[in-house]
Coordinates of C-alpha atoms and ligand atoms in Angstrom, one line a residue:
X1 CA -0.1 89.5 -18.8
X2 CA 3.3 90.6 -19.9
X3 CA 5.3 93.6 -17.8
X4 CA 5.7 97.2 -19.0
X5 CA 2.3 97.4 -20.8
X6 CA 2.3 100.9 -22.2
X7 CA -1.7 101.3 -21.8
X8 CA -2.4 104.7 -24.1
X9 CA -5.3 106.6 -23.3
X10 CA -8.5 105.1 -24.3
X11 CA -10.9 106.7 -26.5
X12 CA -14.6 106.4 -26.0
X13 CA -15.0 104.5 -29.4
X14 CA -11.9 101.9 -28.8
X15 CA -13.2 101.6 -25.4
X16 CA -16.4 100.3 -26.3
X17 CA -15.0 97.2 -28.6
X18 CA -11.7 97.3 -27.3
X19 CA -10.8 93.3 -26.5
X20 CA -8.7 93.4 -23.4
X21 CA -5.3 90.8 -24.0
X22 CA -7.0 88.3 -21.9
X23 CA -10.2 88.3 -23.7
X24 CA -9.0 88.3 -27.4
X25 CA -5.7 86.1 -27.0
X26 CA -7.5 83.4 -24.3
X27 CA -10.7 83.4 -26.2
X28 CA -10.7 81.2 -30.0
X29 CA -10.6 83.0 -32.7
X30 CA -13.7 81.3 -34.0
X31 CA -15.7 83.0 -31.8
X32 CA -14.0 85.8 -32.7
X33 CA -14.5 85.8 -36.2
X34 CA -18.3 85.9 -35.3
X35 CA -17.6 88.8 -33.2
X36 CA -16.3 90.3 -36.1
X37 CA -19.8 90.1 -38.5
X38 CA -21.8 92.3 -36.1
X39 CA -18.5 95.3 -35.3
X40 CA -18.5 97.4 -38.2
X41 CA -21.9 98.4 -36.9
X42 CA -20.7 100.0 -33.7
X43 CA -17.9 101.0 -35.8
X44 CA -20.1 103.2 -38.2
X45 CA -21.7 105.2 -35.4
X46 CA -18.4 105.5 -33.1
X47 CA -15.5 106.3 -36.3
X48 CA -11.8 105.7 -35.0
X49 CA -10.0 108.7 -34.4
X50 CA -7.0 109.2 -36.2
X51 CA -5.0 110.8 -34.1
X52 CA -5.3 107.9 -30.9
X53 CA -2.6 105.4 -31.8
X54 CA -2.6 101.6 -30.4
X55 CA -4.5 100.8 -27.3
X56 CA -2.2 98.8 -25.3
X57 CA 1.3 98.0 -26.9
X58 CA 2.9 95.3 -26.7
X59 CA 5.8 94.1 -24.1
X60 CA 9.2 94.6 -26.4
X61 CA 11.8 94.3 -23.5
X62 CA 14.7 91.8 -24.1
X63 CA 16.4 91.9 -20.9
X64 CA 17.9 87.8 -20.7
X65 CA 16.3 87.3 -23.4
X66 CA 19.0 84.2 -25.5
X67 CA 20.4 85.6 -29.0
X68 CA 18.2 83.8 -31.4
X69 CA 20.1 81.2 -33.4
X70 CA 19.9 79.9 -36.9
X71 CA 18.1 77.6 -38.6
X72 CA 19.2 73.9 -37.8
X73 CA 18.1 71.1 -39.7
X74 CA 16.5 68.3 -38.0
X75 CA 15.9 64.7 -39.5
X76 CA 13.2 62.7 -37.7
X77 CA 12.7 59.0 -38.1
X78 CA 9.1 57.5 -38.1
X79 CA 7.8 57.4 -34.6
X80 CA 9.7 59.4 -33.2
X81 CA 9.0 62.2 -30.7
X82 CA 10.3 65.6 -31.6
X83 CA 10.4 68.3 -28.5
X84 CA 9.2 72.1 -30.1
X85 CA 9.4 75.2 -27.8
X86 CA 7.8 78.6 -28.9
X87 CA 9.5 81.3 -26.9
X88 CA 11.4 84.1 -26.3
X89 CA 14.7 85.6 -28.0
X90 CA 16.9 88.6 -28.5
X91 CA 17.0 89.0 -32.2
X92 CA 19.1 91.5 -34.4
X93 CA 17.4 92.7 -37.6
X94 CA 20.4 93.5 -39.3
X95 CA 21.0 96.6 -38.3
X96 CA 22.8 95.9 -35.0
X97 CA 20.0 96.1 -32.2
X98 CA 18.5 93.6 -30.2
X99 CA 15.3 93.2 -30.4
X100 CA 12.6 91.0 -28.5
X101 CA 11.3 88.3 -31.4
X102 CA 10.0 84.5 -31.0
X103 CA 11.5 81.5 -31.8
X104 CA 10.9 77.9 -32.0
X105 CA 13.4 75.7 -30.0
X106 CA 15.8 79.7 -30.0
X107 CA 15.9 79.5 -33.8
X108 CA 14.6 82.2 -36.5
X109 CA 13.5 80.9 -38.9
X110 CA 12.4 77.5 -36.8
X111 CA 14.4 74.2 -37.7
X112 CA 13.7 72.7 -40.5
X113 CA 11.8 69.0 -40.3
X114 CA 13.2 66.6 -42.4
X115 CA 11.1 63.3 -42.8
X116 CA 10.5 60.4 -45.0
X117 CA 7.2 60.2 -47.1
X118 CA 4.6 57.8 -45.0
X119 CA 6.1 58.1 -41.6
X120 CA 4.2 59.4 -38.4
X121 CA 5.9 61.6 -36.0
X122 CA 4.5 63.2 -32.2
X123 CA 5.7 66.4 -31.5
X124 CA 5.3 67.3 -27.8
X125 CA 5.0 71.2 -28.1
X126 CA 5.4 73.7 -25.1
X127 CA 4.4 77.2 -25.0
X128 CA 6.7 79.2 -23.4
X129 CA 5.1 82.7 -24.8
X130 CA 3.3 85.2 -22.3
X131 CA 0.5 84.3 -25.1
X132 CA -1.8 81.8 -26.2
X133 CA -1.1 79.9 -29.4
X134 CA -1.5 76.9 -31.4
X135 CA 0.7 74.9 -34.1
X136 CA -0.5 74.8 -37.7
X137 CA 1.1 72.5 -40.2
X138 CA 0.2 74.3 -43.2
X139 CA -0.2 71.5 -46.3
X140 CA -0.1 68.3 -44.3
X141 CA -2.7 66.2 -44.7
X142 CA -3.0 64.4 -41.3
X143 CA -6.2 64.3 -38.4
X144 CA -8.2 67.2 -38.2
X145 CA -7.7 66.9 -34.3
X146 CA -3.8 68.3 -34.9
X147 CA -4.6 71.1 -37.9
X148 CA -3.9 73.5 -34.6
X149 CA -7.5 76.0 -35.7
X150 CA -8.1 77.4 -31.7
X151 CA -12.2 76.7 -31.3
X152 CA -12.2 74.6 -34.4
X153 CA -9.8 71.9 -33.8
X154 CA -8.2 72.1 -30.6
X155 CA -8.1 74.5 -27.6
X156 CA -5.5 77.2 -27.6
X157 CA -2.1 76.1 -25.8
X158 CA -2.0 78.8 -23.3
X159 CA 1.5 80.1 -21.6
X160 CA 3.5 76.9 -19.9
X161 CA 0.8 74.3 -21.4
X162 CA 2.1 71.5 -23.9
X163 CA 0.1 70.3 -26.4
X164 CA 1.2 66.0 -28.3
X165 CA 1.0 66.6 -32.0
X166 CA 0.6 63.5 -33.5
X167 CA 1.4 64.3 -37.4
X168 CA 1.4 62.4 -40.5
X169 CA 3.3 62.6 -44.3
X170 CA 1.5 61.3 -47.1
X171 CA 2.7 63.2 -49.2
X172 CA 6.5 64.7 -50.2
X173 CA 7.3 67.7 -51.3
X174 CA 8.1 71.3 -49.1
X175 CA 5.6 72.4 -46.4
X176 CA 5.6 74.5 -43.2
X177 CA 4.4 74.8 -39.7
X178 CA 3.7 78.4 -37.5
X179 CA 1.0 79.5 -35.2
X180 CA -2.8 79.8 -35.6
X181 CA -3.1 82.6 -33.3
X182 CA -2.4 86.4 -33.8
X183 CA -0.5 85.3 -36.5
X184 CA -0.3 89.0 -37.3
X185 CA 1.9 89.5 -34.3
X186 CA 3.1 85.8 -33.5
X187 CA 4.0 84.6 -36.9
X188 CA 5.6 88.5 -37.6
X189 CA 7.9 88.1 -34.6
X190 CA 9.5 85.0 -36.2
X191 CA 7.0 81.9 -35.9
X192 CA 7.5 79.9 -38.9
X193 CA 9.6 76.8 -39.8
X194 CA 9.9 74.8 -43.3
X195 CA 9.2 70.9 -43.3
X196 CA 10.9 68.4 -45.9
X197 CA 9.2 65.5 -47.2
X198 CA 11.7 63.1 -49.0
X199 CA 9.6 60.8 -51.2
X200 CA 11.6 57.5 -52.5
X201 CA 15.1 58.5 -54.0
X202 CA 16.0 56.0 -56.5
X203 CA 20.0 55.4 -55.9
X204 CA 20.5 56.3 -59.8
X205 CA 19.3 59.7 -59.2
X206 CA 21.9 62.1 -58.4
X207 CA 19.8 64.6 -56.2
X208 CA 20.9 68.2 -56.3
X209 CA 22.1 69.6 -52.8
X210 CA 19.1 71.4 -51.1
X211 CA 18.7 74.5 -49.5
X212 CA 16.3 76.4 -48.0
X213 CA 14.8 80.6 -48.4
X214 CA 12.4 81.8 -45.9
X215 CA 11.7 85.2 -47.2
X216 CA 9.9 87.4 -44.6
X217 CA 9.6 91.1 -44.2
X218 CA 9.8 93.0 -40.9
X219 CA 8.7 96.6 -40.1
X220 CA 10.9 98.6 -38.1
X221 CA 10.4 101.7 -36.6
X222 CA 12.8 103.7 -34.5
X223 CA 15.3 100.5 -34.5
X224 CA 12.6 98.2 -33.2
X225 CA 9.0 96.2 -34.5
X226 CA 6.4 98.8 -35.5
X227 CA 4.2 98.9 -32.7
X228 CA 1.4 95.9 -32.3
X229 CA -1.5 95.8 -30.3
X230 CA -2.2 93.6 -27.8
X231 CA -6.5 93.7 -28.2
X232 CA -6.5 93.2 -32.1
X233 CA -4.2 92.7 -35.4
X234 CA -3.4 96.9 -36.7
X235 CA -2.9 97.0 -40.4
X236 CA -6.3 95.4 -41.1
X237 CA -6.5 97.1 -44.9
X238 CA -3.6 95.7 -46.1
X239 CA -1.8 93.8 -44.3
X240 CA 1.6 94.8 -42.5
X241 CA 4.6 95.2 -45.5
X242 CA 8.1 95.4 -43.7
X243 CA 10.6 97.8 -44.7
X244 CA 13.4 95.4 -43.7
X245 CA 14.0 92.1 -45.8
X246 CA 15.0 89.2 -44.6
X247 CA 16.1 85.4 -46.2
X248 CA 16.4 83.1 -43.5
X249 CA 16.4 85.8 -40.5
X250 CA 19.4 87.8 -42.3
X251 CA 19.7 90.7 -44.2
X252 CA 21.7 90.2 -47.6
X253 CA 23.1 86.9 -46.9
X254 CA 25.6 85.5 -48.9
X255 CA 25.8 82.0 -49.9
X256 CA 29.1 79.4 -51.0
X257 CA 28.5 77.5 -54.4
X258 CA 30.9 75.5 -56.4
X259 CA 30.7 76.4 -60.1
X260 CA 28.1 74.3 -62.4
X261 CA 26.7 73.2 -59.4
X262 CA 22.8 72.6 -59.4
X263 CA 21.0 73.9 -56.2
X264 CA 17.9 73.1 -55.8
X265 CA 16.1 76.0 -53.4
X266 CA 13.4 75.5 -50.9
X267 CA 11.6 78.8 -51.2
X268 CA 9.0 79.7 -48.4
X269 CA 7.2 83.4 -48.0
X270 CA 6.5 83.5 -44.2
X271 CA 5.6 86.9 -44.5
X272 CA 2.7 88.8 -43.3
X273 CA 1.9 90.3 -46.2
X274 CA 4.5 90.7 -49.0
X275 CA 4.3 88.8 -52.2
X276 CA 7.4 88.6 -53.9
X277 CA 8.7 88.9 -57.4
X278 CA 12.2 87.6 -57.9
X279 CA 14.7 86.5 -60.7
X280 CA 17.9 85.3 -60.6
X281 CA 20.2 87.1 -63.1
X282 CA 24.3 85.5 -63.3
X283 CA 22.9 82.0 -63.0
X284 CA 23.7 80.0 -65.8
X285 CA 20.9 77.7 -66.3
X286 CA 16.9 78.1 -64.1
X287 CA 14.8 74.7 -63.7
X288 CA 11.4 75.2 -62.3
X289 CA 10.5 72.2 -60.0
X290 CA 7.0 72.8 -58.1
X291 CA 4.8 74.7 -55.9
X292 CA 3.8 73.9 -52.7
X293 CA 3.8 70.3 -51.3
X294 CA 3.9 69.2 -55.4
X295 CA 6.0 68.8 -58.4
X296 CA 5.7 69.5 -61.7
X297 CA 5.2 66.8 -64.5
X298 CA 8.3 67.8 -65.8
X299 CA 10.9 70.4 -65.0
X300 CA 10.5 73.8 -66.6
X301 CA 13.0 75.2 -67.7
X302 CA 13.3 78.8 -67.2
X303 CA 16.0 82.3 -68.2
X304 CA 17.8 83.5 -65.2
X305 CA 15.7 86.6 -65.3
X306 CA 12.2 84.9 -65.3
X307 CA 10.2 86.4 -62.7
X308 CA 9.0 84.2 -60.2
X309 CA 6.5 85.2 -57.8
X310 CA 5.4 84.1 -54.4
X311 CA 2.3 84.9 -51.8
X312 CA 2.3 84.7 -48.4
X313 CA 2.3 80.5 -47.2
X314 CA 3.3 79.5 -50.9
X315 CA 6.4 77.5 -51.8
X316 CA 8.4 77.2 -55.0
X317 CA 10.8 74.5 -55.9
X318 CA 13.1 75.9 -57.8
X319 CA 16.8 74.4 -59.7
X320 CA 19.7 77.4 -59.9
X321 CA 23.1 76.1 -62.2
X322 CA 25.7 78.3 -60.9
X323 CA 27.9 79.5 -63.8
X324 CA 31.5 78.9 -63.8
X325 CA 32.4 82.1 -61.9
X326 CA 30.9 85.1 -60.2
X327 CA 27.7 85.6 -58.4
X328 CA 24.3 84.4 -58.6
X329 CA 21.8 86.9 -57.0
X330 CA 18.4 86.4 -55.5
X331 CA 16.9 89.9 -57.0
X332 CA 13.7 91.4 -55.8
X333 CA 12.1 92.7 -59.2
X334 CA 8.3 94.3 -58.9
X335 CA 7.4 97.8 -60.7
X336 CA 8.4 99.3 -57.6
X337 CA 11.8 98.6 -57.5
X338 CA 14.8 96.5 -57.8
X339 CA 16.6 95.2 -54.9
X340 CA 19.4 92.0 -54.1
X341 CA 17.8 90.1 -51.5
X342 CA 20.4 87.0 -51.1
X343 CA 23.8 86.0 -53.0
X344 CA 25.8 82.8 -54.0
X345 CA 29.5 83.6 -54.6
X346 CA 30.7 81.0 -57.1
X347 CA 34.2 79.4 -55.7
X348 CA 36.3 76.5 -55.2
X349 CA 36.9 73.8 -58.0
X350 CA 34.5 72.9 -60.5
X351 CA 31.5 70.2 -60.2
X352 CA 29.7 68.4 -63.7
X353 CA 26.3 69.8 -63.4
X354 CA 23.7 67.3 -62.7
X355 CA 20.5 66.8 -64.3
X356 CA 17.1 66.8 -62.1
X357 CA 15.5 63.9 -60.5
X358 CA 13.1 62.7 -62.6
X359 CA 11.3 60.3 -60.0
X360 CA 8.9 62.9 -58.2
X361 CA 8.3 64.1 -61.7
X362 CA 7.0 60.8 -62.7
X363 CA 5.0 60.1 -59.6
X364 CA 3.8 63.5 -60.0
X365 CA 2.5 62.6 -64.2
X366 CA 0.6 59.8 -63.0
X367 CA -1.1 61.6 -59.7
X368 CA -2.1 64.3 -62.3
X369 CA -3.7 62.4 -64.9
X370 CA -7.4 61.7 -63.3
X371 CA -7.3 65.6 -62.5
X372 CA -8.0 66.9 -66.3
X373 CA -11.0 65.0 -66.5
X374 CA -12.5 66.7 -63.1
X375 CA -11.0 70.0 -64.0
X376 CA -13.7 70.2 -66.9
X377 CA -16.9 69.9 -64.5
X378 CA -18.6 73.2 -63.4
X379 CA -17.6 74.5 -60.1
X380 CA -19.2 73.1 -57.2
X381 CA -19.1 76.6 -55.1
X382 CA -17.8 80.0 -56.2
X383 CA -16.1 81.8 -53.3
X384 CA -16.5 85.7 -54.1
X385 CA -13.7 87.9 -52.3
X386 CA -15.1 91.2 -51.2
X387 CA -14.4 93.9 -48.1
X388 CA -16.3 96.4 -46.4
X389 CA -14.8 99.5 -45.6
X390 CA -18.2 101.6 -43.5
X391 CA -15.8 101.9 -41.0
X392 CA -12.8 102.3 -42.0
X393 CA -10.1 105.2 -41.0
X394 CA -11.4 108.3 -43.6
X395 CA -14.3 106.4 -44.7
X396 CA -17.4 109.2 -45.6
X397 CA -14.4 112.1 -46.0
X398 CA -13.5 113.6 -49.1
X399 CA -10.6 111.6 -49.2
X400 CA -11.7 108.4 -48.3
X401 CA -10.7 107.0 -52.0
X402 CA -7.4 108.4 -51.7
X403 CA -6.9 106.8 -48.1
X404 CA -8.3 103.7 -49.7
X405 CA -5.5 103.6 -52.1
X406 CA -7.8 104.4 -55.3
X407 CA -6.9 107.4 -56.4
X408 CA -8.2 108.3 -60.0
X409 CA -4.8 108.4 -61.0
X410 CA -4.0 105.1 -59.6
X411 CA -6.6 101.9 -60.8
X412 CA -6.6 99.1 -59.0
X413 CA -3.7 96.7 -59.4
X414 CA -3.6 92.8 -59.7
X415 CA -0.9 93.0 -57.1
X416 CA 0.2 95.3 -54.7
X417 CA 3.7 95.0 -54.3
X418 CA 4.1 97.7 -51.6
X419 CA 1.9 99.3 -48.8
X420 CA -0.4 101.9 -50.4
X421 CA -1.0 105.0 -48.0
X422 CA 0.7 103.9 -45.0
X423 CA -1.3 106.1 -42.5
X424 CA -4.5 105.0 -43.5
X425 CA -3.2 101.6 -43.1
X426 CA -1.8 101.8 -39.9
X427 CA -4.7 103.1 -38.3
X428 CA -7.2 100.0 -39.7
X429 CA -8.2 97.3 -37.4
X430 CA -10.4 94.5 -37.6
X431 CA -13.2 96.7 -36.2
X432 CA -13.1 99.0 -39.1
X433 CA -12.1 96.9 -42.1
X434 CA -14.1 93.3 -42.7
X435 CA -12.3 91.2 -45.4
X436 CA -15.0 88.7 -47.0
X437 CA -14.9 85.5 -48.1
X438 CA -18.5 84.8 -49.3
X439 CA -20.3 81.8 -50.8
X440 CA -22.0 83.2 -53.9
X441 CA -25.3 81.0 -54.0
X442 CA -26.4 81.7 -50.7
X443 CA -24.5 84.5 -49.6
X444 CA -23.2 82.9 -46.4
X445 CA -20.0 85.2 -45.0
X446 CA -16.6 84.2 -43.1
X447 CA -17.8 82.3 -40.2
X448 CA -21.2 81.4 -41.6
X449 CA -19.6 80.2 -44.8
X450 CA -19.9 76.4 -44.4
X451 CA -20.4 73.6 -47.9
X452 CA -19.8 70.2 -47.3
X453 CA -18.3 68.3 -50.3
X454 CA -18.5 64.9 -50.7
X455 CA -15.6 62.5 -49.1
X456 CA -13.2 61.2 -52.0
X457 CA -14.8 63.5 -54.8
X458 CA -12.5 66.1 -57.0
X459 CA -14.5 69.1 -57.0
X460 CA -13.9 72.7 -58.8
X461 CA -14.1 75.5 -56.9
X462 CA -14.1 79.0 -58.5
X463 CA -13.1 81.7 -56.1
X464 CA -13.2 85.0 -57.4
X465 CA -11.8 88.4 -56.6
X466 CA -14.1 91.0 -57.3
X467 CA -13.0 93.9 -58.6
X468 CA -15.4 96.3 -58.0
X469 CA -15.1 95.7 -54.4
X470 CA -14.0 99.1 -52.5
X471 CA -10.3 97.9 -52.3
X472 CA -9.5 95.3 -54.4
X473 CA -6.5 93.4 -53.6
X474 CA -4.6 89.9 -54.1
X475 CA -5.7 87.3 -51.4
X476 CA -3.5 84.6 -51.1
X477 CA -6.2 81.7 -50.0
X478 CA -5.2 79.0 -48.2
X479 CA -7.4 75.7 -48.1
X480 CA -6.9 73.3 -45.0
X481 CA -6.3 69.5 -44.9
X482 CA -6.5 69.2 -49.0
X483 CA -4.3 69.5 -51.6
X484 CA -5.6 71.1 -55.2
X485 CA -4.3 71.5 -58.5
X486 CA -5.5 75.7 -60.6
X487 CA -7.5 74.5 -62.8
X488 CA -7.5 77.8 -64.9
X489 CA -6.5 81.1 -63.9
X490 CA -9.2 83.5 -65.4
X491 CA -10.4 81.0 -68.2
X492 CA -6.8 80.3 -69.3
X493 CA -5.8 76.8 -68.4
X494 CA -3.1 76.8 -66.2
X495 CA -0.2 74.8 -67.7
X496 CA 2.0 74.3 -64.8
X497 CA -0.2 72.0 -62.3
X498 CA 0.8 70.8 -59.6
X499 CA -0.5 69.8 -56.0
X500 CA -1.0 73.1 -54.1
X501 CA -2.7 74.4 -50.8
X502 CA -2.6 77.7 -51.5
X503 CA -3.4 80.1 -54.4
X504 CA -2.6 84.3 -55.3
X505 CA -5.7 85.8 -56.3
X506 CA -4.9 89.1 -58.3
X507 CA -7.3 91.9 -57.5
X508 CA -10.2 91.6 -60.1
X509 CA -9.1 88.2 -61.1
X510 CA -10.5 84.4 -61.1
X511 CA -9.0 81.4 -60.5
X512 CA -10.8 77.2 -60.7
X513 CA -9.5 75.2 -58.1
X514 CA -9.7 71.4 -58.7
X515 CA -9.4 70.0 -55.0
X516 CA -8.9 66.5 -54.1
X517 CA -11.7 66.1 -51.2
X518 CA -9.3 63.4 -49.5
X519 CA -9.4 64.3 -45.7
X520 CA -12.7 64.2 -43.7
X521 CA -12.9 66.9 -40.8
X522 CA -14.4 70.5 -41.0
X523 CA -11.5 72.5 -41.9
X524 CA -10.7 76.2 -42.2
X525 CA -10.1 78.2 -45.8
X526 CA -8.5 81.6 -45.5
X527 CA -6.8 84.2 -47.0
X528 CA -2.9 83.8 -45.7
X529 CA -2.3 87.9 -45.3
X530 CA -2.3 87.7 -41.6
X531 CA -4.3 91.2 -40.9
X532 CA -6.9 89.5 -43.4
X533 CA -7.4 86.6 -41.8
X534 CA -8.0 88.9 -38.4
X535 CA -10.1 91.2 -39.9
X536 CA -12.8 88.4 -40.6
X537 CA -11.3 86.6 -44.2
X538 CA -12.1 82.9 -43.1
X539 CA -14.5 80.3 -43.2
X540 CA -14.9 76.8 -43.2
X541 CA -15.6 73.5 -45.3
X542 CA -17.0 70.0 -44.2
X543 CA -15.6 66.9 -45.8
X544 CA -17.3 63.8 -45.3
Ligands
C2O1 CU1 -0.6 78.7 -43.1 CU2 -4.5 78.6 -41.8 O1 -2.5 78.6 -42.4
CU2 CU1 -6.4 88.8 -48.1

């Protein structure tokens, strides 16, 4: 148990399913999740009071706490070992403070892993957190003994334990690694780290110079983290959405670019909850690459104010050709507001542009071409996503709709780009808000959920968002162990396929996953908004 534990007083209600530190963090969250189906029953008879804030908070001190550092890059050759330490750093925001964050090996964001497609690297990981966690490696397709699911896969790594990751790269393209624990809390305070698979690079190929975005969101209150709790994720409706934005732990960074240089970003939402909308207006030419671990059949070319969008745990390969002077800016652009997030001054002499790579591109074409054929089956399963909210803060009062973020005024959007009713918000917990993902033929929920698809098989899945749920929202679902290519988003076939792992599900929308069953292993499928995945949004799928 960490010092200075500001234990608030406890309420009858919060009492009763309140999950002391050591029970919810040393327990799996498997177990959990089950916990979960059975809670919004005490919770309808015992309704949270609004006025009680967190139950226990969180330790924030940073006294010799190590200034975080920035992202390194780190190449590892095949078989080698590779030494990872969670733990503890001083971080400043951007606004001048220190705050208490975690790091992997001191850095935030984590170092970037570099490897070459095919090889096989051990990490030996140490946690040395004051909390439980695991390592996920969100996209890889190695052993379902290292995926890093606590009661699923492994064990959780608890304080001073080390854990040997033994990981594998089939496959190149951009993935990413953070915990599977509290990732509301763990992954919020800075857990998250971008991995590089180079496939083969023909020598012919000029490749463009690379460079990496982790875009994450932190919410700060009174010049430190908004407070967490140490029982349960808070912010169970929808999700925690910072007020401070950062690219690559900074706030506005500014970037140096020769002009006509082509730059090919490495774009990774570690948030909690965000999804982004960007464009980049002054650039002088916008190739779109891929998604996720995959790459287009060709490069699409894009306008410098395309808006691109990104979900929490997605990735988008994207080209930028800097013009021949001025700035190039990363600009936020939803309905809610406009806002530079990151620049490129343009400077120094002039380089000839490059064209793209073609080689993944090619590879790509010919991975693709058995998918169109599966892609026209019926779905296998159809995943519905739903919630419940019996229990919820405001739920039965007048304004419960309101509270709920559906006012008449107000229908339901595809997206929310921004926290709706912050109060309402802040008060939901897991016990009060259940986020569903539910098999539509036989009705199985989160943990139940269970289909076993056959080894070696392309199957469709359909996974829909319902929109008469009470709060419909967009749930970024995430799919372990597999890769997939959207099918069709809504009926429309989706022309820009590529290998992905996880998918943006608008509020009231449908997307058809085809999915390469390629990895056997029970494996988890959740929605990547980290209060979602607390409050209950995960199940699981056999492959054998
Ligand atoms: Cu990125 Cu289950 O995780
Ligand atoms: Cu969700």
């Amino acid at each position: 148990m960490p010092g200075k534990v500001n234990v608030r007083a406890l309420s009858k209600a919060k009492a009763k399913r309140g999950r002391r530190l050591g029970a919810a963090m040393r327990k799996s969250r498997w177990p959990v999740a089950l916990v979960l189906l059975v809670v919004p029953l005490a919770g309808c008879t015992a309704p949270s009071d609004p006025a009680q804030g967190p139950i226990t908070t969180v330790d924030r001190a940073t006294d010799g706490l190590a200034p975080a550092r920035t992202t390194e890059e780190v190449r590892l050759a095949n078989a080698s070992t590779f030494d990872l330490t969670a733990g503890l750093v001083s971080f400043d925001p951007g606004t001048g403070a220190r705050i208490r964050m975690f790091a992997y090996n001191g850095q935030v964001p984590g170092p970037t892993l570099r490897v070459q497609q095919g090889s096989a690297v051990s990490v030996r990981f140490t946690n040395a957190l004051p909390y439980d966690t695991t390592m996920h490696w969100h996209g890889l397709r190695l052993d379902v003994a290292m995926d890093g699911v606590p009661g699923m896969t492994q064990a959780v790594v608890a304080p001073g334990a080390t854990f040997r990751y033994e990981l594998k790269f089939p496959d190149e393209g951009v993935y990413w690694y953070h915990p599977h624990v509290r990732e509301d809390l763990q992954q919020e305070l800075g857990l998250a780290g971008l991995i590089v698979v180079d496939g083969p690079r023909s020598p012919a190929e000029v490749w463009p110079r690379e460079q990496t975005l982790v875009l994450d969101d932190l919410l700060l209150e009174a010049g430190d983290v908004a407070p967490f709790q140490e029982e349960e994720a808070n912010r169970a409706l929808m999700g925690r959405f910072g007020n401070t934005l950062l690219v690559n732990g900074a706030k506005d960074p500014v970037f140096a670019a020769a002009p006509g240089e082509r730059l090919r970003l490495l774009v990774l939402d570690a948030s909690n909850a965000r999804t982004y909308q960007f464009a980049f207006p002054g650039a002088a030419r916008v190739d779109w690459i891929g998604v996720d671990g995959g790459f287009f059949e060709t490069p699409r070319n894009r306008s410098a104010f395309t808006l691109f969008q990104i979900s929490p745990g997605e990735r988008l390969t994207i080209d930028v050709v800097m013009p021949e002077a001025g700035n190039v800016t990363l600009q936020l652009k939803t309905p809610e507001r406009t806002a530079g997030l990151a620049r490129w001054a343009v400077q120094g002499a002039a380089v000839t542009t490059s064209t793209p790579p073609m080689g993944p591109h090619a590879r790509a074409a010919a991975d693709l071409l058995r998918v169109s054929e599966a892609a026209r089956k019926p779905p296998e399963v159809t995943w519905d996503l739903d919630v419940d909210l019996a229990a919820a803060p405001g739920a039965g009062s007048p304004h419960a709709g309101m509270q709920m973020g559906r006012t008449p005024a107000r229908a339901p959007q595809p997206v929310e780009w921004e926290e709706v009713d912050g109060a309402a918000n802040a008060q939901s917990t897991p016990a009060d808000v259940r986020w569903i993902l539910r098999d539509n033929a036989t009705g199985a929920e989160n943990a139940a959920l269970n289909h076993t698809f056959a080894l070696g098989s392309l199957v469709n899945i359909r996974i829909r968002n319902l929109a008469d749920s009470e709060h419909p929202m967009q749930h970024p679902i995430h799919l372990h162990g597999q890769r997939f290519v959207v099918a069709s988003r809504d009926g429309i076939p989706n022309p820009d396929r590529a290998w992905k792992d996880t998918v943006l599900v608008p509020g009231g929308k449908e997307v058809m996953l085809t999915v390469e069953m390629a990895n056997p292993g029970t494996w988890m499928v959740h929605c990547h908004i980290s209060e979602h995945l607390e409050a209950g949004m995960a199940g699981s799928f056999t492959v054998a």
